[in-house]
Amino acid sequence: MLPICLVWLPLAVPAFLPPSSAAFAPDKSQGYDYIIVGGGLSGLTLANRLSENPGTSVLVLEAGSTHFDDPLIDIPGNVGMVLGNSSYDWNYVTVPQPYANNRSFQYHRGKGLGGSTSINYMVWNRPAIAELDAIGGLGNPGWNAEDWFRYMRKSETFTHPEPEFAAANNLTFIPEAHGDSGPVHTSFPIFISDAQKPWEPALSELGLLRVKDPLAGHNVGIWMGQSNVNNKTQKRFSSSEAYYRPIANERPNLTVWTSAFVTKILVSDHQKEAPQSREGLLSIPGVQYQKNGETKYAYVKDRGEVILSAGFGRSSQLLELAGIGDPRILEPLGIDVKINLPGVGTGIIDQLLWGVSYELKNSSIVTLDDIKIPELKAAALAEYDANKTGLMTIGVTAYSLVTLDDLVGHRKATEMIDIQATKISRGNFSQTQKEKWNVIINGLRNPSEVGLVEISGFPAFFTTAKIGKKYLTFLGHYQFPFSSGTVHIVSKDVNVQPAMDPHYFEDNFDSQVFIESTKLIRKMARAGGFADVLGDEIDPGMRVQSDEEILEYVKNFSATAYHTVGSAQMLPREKGGVVSPELKVYGTNNLRVVDMSVLPLQFSSHPMGMLYGVAEKAADIIKSSISV
Ligand SMILES: Cc1cc2nc3c(=O)[nH]c(=O)nc-3n(C[C@H](O)[C@H](O)[C@H](O)COP(=O)(O)OP(=O)(O)OC[C@H]3O[C@@H](n4cnc5c(N)ncnc54)[C@H](O)[C@@H]3O)c2cc1C
Ligand SMILES: *[C@@H]1O[C@H](CO)[C@@H](O)[C@H](O)[C@H]1NC(C)=O
Ligand SMILES: *[C@@H]1O[C@H](CO)[C@@H](O)[C@H](O)[C@H]1NC(C)=O
Ligand SMILES: *[C@@H]1O[C@H](CO)[C@@H](O)[C@H](O)[C@H]1NC(C)=O
Ligand SMILES: *[C@@H]1O[C@H](CO)[C@@H](O)[C@H](O)[C@H]1NC(C)=O
Ligand SMILES: *[C@@H]1O[C@H](CO)[C@@H](O)[C@H](O)[C@H]1NC(C)=O
Ligand SMILES: *[C@@H]1O[C@H](CO)[C@@H](O)[C@H](O)[C@H]1NC(C)=O
Ligand SMILES: *[C@@H]1O[C@H](CO)[C@@H](O)[C@H](O)[C@H]1NC(C)=O
Ligand SMILES: *[C@@H]1O[C@H](CO)[C@@H](O)[C@H](O)[C@H]1NC(C)=O
Ligand SMILES: *[C@@H]1O[C@H](CO)[C@@H](O)[C@H](O)[C@H]1NC(C)=O
């Protein structure tokens, strides 16, 4: 660990202060040891761990509200209901995507304590061992699967299913893979739709093998999935329920302010000429934020730190607004470049998912479609309230992770991989880009270790159902796209959403994967195991047949999986990195980023499990790097 903060010279009255600023002068005795921007997954994990020491003062500034005891968040069956509601959701949108008919994709992001863990789909899984080790391999010493798994287990308390229920539904797990005393409660859903039950028999007809527990480091095959739902209460266990609520009134030195929108990382204008430490590193005195219509300031103590956990699109925005980023982005906007870090906001990678929906032959089977019918929803809510059982406890349980071999056969897969590898090695791409793509190529060449496309069985229609009909939607979810893009500010105004440009469908390999996965889904749906259950394909429907038609369908009707990474990558600085393996922003003394932005590669899993591991590890890194 680098020794940091050797010298932290007191600031003169900094230029950022408003003119009549005596009252605002940074009184460091009133400052915090840590200011955390964003009370989402990462922010609240850090807040909890850093404030374990009662002598450490922590301030969390969260733009949204508290959301305690809100049934729209708590009840699993209400999943999706708050998307688009600005009390819970930032409602971003991508810039028009030229390779997808210039479509602008909706992009939901959680707002309020818990961040996106308060509005997400509660899918609880983890990447494979090889993927986590690859993060270290890019030049991040200290990051490896063994350590990561230890921290992932630390975050979790897994409730074993009742043996009878497990046997009846093939719920299998490996106890040692799970935590038994961490803050996040996880479990198998206790309501499994009959529409999902033929999953394993049907998919195994296609040669896919059973995974005993995808959280144990090997996840290629078929499995029954888990959720971050507390089995006892049958409530969603967001980062707020897990890491904040139990200590909300217990730690006098932990301050959490909601409705506090951070508008600026403070950087003194003097610092460019007079660096604040021996190494010439930039020191961040604190942040500016808005609360109740007022502009306010919060400062860190000497040796204190500011930690950005504002999530994808926001942490990098605050860096760029502070003059930390690519001069080609900052200068045209009239922003003084404080640290030339061209990696900020570049190299983002997003995953897409899309649905192929089948009508069920038996419309009496209970699926999530039922809650569109008011009387059925009222009955389901009554049962949930009285007994914590029934439809409102539903979760997705039917999953598979398939490989390129599964999609196109081994010979064609090898051919496709060779063509892609040649394109990468001959192309005029940066070394870092090549290195990152070669990690994907390695994964493709080792399909028993790393999967490519998740296909799950969602017990409802994906888009618009006919009332009274029931559906099973196969969700395709491509894990390792080669297409890669940017997110950059387009204005000095913090209220203007940065331009998010993931370059969906830019790489032709990706398009082939979307087409071939759709074909595999159709084979799954027609496997014998589903013969008695699934009727007609409704979406896209059998009129969509050619590769071009399939691709057009996916382009028009896919959605982000909300797993975007890479806007402040953890990589060596000379490789375009923004943060070090200690998650410190290069060129700064006391500024870190801890959230989804720092991951330089995608994973074959939904992010929560993995990211709690990052935040837990970050807390230990921060605790051991500083003597407050
Ligand atoms: C709709 C949806 C479904 C998903 N489904 C799943 C799933 O099923 N399984 C899974 O594993 N993952 C899922 N995810 C992804 C997962 O929830 C996120 O990857 C994870 O929450 C990201 O954590 P984070 O700490 O990076 O950011 P977040 O958890 O999003 O937290 C960021 C926080 O910062 C706050 N903030 C932002 N800007 C500011 C500012 N300027 N000032 C103050 N506060 C600010 C935000 O309001 C937010 O609370 C889903 C995400 C979404 C949006
Ligand atoms: C809060 O932290 C300060 C040191 O920063 C310490 O003096 C004080 O005792 C702590 N308060 C409590 C209630 O522990
Ligand atoms: C959005 O959420 C708020 C808070 O729960 C609620 O009062 C409001 O009715 C919701 N708006 C819509 C359009 O659903
Ligand atoms: C997308 O928009 C660009 C710029 O407006 C335009 O040149 C292009 O033709 C459009 N492409 C499609 C497929 O509509
Ligand atoms: C349970 O698993 C066994 C063994 O893999 C399989 O034969 C059976 O069809 C499965 N049953 C269900 C309901 O998934
Ligand atoms: C989990 O919850 C279900 C439904 O309330 C209950 O039947 C079961 O006993 C619980 N499991 C454990 C281990 O408590
Ligand atoms: C239809 O599903 C219901 C509920 O699962 C079940 O009770 C019924 O027997 C099924 N009918 C047929 C014809 O399979
Ligand atoms: C709750 O469970 C009890 C016992 O199984 C049952 O009698 C009752 O009808 C249930 N309540 C609701 C509202 O479903
Ligand atoms: C390679 O790309 C760089 C950066 O985009 C560009 O400056 C250079 O001209 C390109 N070289 C060739 C041979 O195309
Ligand atoms: C896809 O979207 C484009 C642009 O909106 C539209 O022209 C085209 O007809 C759509 N195709 C399908 C199959 O929906």
XYZ file of N, CA, C and O and ligand atoms in Angstrom, residues 101 549 552-553 556-557, ligand 10:
38
model
N -30.676 1.137 -35.307
C -31.725 1.978 -35.891
C -31.868 3.325 -35.187
O -32.960 3.874 -35.080
N -33.873 -10.627 -39.895
C -35.111 -10.328 -39.156
C -34.912 -10.503 -37.659
O -35.389 -9.706 -36.845
N -32.860 -7.599 -36.344
C -33.689 -6.393 -36.306
C -34.607 -6.419 -35.068
O -34.784 -5.410 -34.380
N -35.171 -7.581 -34.786
C -36.025 -7.710 -33.607
C -35.222 -7.398 -32.335
O -35.661 -6.633 -31.472
N -34.470 -3.721 -31.963
C -35.608 -2.864 -31.641
C -36.192 -3.127 -30.261
O -36.796 -2.246 -29.669
N -36.015 -4.354 -29.736
C -36.720 -4.686 -28.496
C -35.822 -5.136 -27.358
O -36.314 -5.582 -26.327
C -37.269 -1.439 -36.039
O -37.181 -0.049 -35.801
C -37.018 0.711 -36.983
C -36.785 2.159 -36.569
O -37.726 2.564 -35.622
C -38.251 0.520 -37.851
O -38.071 1.239 -39.042
C -38.410 -0.949 -38.162
O -39.600 -1.181 -38.867
C -38.448 -1.762 -36.897
N -38.474 -3.187 -37.236
C -39.196 -4.075 -36.577
C -39.103 -5.493 -37.039
O -39.884 -3.788 -35.632
